[in-house]
mmCIF file of C-alpha atoms and ligand atoms in Angstrom:
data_model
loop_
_atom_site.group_PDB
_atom_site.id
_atom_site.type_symbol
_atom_site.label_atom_id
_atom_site.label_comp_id
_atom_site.label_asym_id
_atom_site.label_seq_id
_atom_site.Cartn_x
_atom_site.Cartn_y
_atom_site.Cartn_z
ATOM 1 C CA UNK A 86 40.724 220.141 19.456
ATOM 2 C CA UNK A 87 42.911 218.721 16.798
ATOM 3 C CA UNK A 88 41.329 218.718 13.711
ATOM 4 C CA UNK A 89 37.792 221.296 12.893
ATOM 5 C CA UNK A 90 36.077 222.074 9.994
ATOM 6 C CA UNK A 91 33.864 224.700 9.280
ATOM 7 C CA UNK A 92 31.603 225.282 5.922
ATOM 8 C CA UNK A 93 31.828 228.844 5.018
ATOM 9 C CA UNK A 94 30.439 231.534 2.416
ATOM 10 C CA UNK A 95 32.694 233.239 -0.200
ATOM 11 C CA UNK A 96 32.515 236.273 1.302
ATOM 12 C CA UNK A 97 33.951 234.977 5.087
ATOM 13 C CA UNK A 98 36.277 232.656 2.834
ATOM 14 C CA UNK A 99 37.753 235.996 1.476
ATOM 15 C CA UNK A 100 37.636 238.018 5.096
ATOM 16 C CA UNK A 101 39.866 234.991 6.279
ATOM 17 C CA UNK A 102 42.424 235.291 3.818
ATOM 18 C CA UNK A 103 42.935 238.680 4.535
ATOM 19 C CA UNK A 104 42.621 238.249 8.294
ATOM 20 C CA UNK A 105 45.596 235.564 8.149
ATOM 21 C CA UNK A 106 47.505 237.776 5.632
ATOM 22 C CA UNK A 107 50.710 237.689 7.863
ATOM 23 C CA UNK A 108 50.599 234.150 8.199
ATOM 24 C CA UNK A 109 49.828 232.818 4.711
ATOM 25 C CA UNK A 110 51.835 230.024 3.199
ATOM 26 C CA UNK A 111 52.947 229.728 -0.412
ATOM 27 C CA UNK A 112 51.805 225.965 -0.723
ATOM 28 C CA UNK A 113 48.287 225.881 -1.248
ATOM 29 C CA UNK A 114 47.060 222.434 -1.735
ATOM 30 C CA UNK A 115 44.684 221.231 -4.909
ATOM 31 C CA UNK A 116 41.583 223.428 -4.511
ATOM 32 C CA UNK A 117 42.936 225.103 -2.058
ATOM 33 C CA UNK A 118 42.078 228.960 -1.859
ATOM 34 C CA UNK A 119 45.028 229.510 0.681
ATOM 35 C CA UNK A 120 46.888 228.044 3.511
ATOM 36 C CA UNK A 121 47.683 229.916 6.423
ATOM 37 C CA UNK A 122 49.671 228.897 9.713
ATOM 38 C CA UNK A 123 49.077 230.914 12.766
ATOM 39 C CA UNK A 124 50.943 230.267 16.005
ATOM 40 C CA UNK A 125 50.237 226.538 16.448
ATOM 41 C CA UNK A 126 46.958 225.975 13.853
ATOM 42 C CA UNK A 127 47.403 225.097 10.246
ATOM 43 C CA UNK A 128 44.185 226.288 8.183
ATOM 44 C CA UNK A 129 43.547 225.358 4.898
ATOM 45 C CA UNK A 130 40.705 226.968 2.556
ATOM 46 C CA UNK A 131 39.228 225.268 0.049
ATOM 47 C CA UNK A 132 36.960 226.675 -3.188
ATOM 48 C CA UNK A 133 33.870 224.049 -1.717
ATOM 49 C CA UNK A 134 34.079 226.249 1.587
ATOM 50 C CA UNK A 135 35.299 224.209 3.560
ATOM 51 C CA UNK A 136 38.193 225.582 5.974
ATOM 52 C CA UNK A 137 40.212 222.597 7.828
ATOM 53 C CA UNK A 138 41.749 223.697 11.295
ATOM 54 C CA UNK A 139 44.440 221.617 12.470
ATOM 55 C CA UNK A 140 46.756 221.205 15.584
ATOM 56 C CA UNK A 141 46.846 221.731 19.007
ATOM 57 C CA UNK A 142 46.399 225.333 19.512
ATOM 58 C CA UNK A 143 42.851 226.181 17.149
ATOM 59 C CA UNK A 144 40.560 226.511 20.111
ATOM 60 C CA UNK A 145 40.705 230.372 19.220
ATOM 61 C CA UNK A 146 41.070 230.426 15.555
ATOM 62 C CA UNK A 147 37.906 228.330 15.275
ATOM 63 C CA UNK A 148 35.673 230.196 17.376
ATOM 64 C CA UNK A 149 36.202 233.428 15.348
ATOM 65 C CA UNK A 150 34.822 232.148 12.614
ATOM 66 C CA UNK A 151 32.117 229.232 13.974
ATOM 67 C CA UNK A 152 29.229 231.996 14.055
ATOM 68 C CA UNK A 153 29.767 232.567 10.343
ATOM 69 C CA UNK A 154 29.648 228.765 9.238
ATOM 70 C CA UNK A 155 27.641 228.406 6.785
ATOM 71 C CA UNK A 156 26.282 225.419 7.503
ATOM 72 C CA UNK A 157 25.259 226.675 10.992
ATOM 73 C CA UNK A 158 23.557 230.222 10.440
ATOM 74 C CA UNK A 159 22.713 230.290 6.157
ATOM 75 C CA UNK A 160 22.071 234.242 7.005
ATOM 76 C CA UNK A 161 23.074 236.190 9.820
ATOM 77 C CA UNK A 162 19.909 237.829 10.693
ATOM 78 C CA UNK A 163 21.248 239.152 14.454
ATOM 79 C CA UNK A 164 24.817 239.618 14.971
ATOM 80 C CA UNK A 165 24.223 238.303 18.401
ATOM 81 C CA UNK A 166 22.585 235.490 17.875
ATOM 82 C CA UNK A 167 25.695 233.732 18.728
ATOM 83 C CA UNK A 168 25.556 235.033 22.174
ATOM 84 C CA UNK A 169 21.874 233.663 22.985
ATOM 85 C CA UNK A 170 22.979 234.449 27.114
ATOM 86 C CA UNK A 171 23.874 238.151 26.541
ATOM 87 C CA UNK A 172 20.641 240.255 27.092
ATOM 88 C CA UNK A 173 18.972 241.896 24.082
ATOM 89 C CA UNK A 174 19.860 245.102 25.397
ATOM 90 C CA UNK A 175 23.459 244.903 25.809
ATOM 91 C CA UNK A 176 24.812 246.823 23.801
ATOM 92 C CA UNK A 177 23.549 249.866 25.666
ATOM 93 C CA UNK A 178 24.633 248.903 29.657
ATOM 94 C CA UNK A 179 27.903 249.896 31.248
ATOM 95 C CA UNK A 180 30.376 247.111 30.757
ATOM 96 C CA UNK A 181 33.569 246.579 31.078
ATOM 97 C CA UNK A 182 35.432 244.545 28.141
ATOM 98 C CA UNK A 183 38.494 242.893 27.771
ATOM 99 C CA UNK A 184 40.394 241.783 25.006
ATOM 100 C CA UNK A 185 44.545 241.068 24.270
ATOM 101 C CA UNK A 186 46.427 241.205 21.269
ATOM 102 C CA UNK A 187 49.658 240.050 19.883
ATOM 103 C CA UNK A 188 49.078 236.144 20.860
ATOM 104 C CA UNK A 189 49.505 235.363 17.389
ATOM 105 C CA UNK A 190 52.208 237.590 16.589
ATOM 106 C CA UNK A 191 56.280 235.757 17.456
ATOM 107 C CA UNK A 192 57.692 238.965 17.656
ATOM 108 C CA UNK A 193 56.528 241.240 20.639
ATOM 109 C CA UNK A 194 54.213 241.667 23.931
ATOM 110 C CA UNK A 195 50.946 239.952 24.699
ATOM 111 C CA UNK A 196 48.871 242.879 25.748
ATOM 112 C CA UNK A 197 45.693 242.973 27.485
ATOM 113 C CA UNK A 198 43.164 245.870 27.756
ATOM 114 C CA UNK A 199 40.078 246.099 30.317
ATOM 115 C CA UNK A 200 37.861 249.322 29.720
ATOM 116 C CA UNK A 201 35.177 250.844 31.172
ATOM 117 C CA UNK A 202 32.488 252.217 28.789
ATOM 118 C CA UNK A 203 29.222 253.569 30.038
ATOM 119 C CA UNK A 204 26.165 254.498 27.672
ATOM 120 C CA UNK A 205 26.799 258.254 28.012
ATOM 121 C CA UNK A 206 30.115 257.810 26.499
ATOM 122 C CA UNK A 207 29.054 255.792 23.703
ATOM 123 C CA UNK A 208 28.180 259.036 20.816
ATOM 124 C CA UNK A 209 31.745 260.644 21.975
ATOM 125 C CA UNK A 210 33.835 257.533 21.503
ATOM 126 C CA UNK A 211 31.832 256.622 18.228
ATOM 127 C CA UNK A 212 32.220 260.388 17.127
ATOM 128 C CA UNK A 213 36.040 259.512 17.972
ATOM 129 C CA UNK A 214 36.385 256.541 15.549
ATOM 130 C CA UNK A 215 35.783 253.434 17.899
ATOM 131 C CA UNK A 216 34.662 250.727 16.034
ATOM 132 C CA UNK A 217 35.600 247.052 15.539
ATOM 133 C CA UNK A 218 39.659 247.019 15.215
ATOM 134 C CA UNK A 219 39.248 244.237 12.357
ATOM 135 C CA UNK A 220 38.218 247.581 10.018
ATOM 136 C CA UNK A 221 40.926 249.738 10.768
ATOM 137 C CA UNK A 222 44.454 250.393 9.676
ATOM 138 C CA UNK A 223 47.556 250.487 12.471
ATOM 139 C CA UNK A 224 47.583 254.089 11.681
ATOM 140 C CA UNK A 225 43.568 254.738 12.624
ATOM 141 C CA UNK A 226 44.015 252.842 15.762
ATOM 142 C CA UNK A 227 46.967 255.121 16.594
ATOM 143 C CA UNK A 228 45.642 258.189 15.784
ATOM 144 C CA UNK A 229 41.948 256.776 17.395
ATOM 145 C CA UNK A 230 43.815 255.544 20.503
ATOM 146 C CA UNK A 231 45.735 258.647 21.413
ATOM 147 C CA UNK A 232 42.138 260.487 21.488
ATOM 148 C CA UNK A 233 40.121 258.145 23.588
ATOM 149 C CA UNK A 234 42.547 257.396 26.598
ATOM 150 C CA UNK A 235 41.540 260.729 27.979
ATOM 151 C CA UNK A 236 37.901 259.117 27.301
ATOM 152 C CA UNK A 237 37.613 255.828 29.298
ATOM 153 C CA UNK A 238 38.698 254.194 32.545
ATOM 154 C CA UNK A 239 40.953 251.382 31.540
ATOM 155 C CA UNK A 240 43.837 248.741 32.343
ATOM 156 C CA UNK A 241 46.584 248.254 30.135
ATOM 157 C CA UNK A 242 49.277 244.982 30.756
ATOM 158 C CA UNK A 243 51.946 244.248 29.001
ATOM 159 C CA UNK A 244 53.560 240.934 28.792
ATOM 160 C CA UNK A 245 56.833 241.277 27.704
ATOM 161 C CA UNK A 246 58.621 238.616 26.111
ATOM 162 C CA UNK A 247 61.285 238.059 28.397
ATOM 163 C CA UNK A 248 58.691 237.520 31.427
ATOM 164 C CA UNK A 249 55.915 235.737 28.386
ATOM 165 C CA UNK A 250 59.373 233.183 27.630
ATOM 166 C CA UNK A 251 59.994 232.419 31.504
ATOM 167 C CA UNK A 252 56.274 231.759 32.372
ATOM 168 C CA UNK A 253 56.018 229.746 29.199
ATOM 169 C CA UNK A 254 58.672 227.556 30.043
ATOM 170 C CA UNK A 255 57.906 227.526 33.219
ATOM 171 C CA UNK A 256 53.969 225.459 32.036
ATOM 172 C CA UNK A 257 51.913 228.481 31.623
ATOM 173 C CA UNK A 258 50.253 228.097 28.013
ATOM 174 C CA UNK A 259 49.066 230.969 26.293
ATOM 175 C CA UNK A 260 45.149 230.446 27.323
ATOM 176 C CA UNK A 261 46.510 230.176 30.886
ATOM 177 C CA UNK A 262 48.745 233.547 30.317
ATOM 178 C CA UNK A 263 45.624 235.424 28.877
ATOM 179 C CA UNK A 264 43.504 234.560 31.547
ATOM 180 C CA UNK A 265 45.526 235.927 34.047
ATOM 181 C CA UNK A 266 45.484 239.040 32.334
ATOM 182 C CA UNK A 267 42.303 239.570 31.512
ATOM 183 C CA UNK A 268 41.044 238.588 35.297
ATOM 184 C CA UNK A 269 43.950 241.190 36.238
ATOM 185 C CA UNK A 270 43.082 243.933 33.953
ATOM 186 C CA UNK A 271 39.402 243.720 34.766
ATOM 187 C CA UNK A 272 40.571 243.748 38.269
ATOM 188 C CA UNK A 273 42.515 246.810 37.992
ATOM 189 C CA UNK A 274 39.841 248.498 36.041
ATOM 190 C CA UNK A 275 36.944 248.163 38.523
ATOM 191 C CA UNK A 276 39.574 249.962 41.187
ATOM 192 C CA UNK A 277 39.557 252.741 38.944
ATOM 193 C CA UNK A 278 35.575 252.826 38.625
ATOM 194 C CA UNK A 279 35.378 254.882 42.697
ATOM 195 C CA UNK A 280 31.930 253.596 43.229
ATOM 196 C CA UNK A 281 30.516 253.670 39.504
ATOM 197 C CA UNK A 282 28.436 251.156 38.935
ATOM 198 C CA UNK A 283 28.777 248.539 35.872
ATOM 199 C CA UNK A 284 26.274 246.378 34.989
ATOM 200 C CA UNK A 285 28.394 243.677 33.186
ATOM 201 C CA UNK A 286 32.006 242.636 32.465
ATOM 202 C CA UNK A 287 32.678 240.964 28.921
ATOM 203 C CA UNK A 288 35.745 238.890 28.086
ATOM 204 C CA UNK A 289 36.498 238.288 24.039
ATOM 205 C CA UNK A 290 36.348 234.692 24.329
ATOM 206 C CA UNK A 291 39.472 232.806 23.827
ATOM 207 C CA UNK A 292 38.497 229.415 25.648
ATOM 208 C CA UNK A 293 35.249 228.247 27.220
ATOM 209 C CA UNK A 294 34.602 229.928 30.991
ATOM 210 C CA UNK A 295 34.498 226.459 32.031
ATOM 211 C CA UNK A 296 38.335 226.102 30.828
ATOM 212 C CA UNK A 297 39.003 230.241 31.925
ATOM 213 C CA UNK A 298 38.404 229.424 35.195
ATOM 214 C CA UNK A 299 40.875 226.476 35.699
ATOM 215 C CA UNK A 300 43.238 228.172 34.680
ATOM 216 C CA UNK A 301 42.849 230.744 37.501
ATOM 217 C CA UNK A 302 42.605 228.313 40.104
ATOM 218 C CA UNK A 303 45.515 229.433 42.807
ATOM 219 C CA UNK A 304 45.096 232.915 41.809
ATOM 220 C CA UNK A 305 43.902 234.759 44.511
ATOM 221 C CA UNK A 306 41.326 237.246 43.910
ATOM 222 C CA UNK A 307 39.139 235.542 40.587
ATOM 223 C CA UNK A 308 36.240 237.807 39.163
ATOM 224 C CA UNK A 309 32.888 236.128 38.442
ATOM 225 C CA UNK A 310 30.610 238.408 39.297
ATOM 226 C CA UNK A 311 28.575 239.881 36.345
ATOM 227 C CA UNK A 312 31.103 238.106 34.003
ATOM 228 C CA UNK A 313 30.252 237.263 30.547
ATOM 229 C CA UNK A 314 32.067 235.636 27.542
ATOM 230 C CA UNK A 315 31.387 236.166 24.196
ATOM 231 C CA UNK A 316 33.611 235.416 20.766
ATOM 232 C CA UNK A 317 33.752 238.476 18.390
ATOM 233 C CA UNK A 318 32.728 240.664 21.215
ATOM 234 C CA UNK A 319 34.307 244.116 19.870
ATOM 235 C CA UNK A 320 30.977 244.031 17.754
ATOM 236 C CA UNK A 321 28.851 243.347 20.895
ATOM 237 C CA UNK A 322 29.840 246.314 22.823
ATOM 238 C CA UNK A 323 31.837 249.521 22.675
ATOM 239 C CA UNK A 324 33.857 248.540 25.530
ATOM 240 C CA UNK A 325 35.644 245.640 24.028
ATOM 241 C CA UNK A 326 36.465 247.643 20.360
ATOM 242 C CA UNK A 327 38.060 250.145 22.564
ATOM 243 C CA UNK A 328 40.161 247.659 24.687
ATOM 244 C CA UNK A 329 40.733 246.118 21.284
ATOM 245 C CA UNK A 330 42.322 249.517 19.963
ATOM 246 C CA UNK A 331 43.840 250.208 23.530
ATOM 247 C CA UNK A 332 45.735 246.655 23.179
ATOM 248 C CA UNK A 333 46.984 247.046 19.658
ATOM 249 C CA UNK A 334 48.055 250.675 19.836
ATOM 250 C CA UNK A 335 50.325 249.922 23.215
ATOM 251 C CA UNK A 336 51.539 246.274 21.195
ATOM 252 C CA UNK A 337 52.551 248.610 18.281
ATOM 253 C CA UNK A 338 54.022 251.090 20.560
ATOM 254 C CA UNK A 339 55.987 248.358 21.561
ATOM 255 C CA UNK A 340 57.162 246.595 17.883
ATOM 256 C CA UNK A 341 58.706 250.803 17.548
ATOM 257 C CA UNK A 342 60.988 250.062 21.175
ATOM 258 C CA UNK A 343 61.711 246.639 20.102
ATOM 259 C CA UNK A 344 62.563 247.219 16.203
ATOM 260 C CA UNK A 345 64.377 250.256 17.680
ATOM 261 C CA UNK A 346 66.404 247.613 19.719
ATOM 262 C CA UNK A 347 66.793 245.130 17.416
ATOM 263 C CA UNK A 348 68.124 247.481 15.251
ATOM 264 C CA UNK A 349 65.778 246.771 12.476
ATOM 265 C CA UNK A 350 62.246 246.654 11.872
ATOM 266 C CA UNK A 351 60.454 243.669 13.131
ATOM 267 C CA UNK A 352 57.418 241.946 11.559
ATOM 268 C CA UNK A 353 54.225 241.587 12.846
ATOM 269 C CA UNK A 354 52.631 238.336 12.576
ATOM 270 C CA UNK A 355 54.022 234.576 11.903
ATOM 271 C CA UNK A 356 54.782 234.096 8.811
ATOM 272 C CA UNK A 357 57.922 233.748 6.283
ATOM 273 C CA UNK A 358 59.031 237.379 6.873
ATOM 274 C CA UNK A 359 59.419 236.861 10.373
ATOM 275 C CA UNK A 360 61.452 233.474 10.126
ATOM 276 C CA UNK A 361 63.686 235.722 8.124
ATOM 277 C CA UNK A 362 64.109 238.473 10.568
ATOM 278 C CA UNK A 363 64.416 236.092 13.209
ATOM 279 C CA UNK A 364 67.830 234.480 11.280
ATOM 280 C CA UNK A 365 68.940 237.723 10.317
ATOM 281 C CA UNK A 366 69.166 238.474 14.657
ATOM 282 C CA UNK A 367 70.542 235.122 14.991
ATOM 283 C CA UNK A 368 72.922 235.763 13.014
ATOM 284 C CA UNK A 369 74.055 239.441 14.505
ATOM 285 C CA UNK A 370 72.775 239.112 17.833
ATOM 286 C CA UNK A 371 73.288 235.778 18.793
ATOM 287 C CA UNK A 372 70.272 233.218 19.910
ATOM 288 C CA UNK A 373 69.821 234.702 22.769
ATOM 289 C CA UNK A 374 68.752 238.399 21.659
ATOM 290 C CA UNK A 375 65.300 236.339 20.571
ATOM 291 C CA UNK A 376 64.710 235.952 24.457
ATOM 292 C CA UNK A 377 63.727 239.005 24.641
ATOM 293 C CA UNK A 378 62.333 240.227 21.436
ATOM 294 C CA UNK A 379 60.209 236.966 20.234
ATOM 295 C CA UNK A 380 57.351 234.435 21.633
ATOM 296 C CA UNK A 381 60.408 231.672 21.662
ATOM 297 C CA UNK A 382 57.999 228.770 21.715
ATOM 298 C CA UNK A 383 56.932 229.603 18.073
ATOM 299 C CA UNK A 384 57.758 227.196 15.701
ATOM 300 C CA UNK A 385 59.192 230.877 13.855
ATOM 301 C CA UNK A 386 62.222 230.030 16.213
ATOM 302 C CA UNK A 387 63.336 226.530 14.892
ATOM 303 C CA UNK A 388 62.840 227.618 10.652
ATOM 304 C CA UNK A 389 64.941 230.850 11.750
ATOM 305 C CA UNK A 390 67.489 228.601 13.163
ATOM 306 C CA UNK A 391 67.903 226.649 10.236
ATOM 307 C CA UNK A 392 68.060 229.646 7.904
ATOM 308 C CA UNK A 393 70.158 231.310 9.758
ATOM 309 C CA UNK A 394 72.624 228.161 9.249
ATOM 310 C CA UNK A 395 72.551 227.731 5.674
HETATM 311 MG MG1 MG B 494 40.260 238.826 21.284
#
């Protein structure tokens, strides 16, 4: 997909600016409401509501924000509407859900969470905090996270970056990297489950199952069985909003060892604040320190090199 776009209302126009906060540019074109560029995808607003995506890697950005075209659903009368093939009753089974973070984020781990949430957990973990990550600070899904491990069966991986930087080079793209996470996770989670039963497993959507599964061929054990996808998924079961808040607490657990490494405190996201970082470590660490802190592939990695030689 090189080049989408999607009609949206005011109100998702102003949810994506503050969604792509980390990764906003300072250009904004003529009637442009804001330009942002996460990892690989330039996305320009405009006042009409019209949002352009554009370059190779918007597969993901797209799909978070297709259900809410306008142009597609005028009113969103059932949140899963967009899910037609998920039962009406999901919500309430015992599913397991995946979901990773820090894919869009240069410095850092790509972690992946599978969790286990069954219907007689769902008051406690509400009663907790659990609820879509997208409404909660770092600090609420620290303080929310720390509770509800003792709660749920779950798989954490983490991807560090000097493993992420070898596979990467190595032809594993990111979709093919999160899919062998999430199959692994949700692999690792149902050994945990001693006989319980589960009546579903649901992945966030990050490519079409079609395109999930091809990357897994050649891996050895693949799980089908009972596996859905759906895009924006944390608001489609519990299971997923916990490994959501499971993922991000262990990814910011990890910016603390890294910054601590670094010696300074690294940025989340992709934007201008990271290029800047990034040259600053250049500069005192040598290249090769980035190995091992950043996503290398980023274009983050070629603007810190040329700040870092002015
Ligand atoms: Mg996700």
């Amino acid at each position: 997909m090189s080049n989408t776009v999607l009609t949206v209302s005011e109100d998702t126009l102003l949810k994506m600016k503050a969604h792509y906060q980390s990764s906003l540019q300072s250009k904004v074109p003529q009637g442009g409401v804001f330009m942002a560029k996460p990892n690989g995808c330039t996305i320009t607003a405009y006042k009409s509501g019209k949002v352009m995506f554009q370059g190779s890697n918007c597969d993901a950005e797209v799909s978070k924000w297709q259900g809410k075209s306008a142009s597609q659903t005028p009113k969103k009368v059932n949140p899963t509407n967009t899910n037609s093939t998920l039962p009406k009753n999901f919500s309430s089974l015992a599913v397991i859900g995946s979901d990773e973070v820090g894919t869009g984020d240069y410095f850092g781990p790509m972690t992946v969470v599978a969790s286990f949430v069954e219907p007689s957990q769902f008051e406690l973990l509400k009663e907790l905090g659990v609820k879509d990550s997208k409404e909660l600070t770092d600090d609420a899904i620290c303080s929310i996270a720390k509770k509800i491990v003792h709660v749920v069966s779950y798989s954490l991986l983490v991807l560090n970056n000097e493993k992420y930087n070898a596979m990467q080079e190595k032809g594993y793209n990111m979709n093919k990297l999160k899919a062998l996470l999430h199959n692994q996770a949700i692999r690792n989670t149902i050994s945990k489950l001693e006989g319980k039963k589960y009546d579903s497993i649901l992945i966030d959507q990050f490519t079409p199952p079609n395109l999930y599964y091809g990357y897994l061929k050649g891996t050895k054990e693949v799980i089908r069985d009972k596996v859905q996808f759906a895009t924006k998924a944390e608001g489609l079961h519990l299971s997923v909003a916990v490994s959501s808040i499971l993922a991000r607490y262990a990814f910011l657990q990890q910016m603390d060892q890294l910054s601590e490494k670094a010696g300074m405190t690294l940025p989340k996201g992709a934007g201008a604040k990271v290029d800047q970082a990034a040259a600053k470590l250049i500069k005192s660490k040598g290249f090769e320190a980035l190995r091992s802190l950043t996503k290398l592939h980023f274009a983050n990695t070629e603007k810190a090199l040329k700040i870092a030689k002015k």
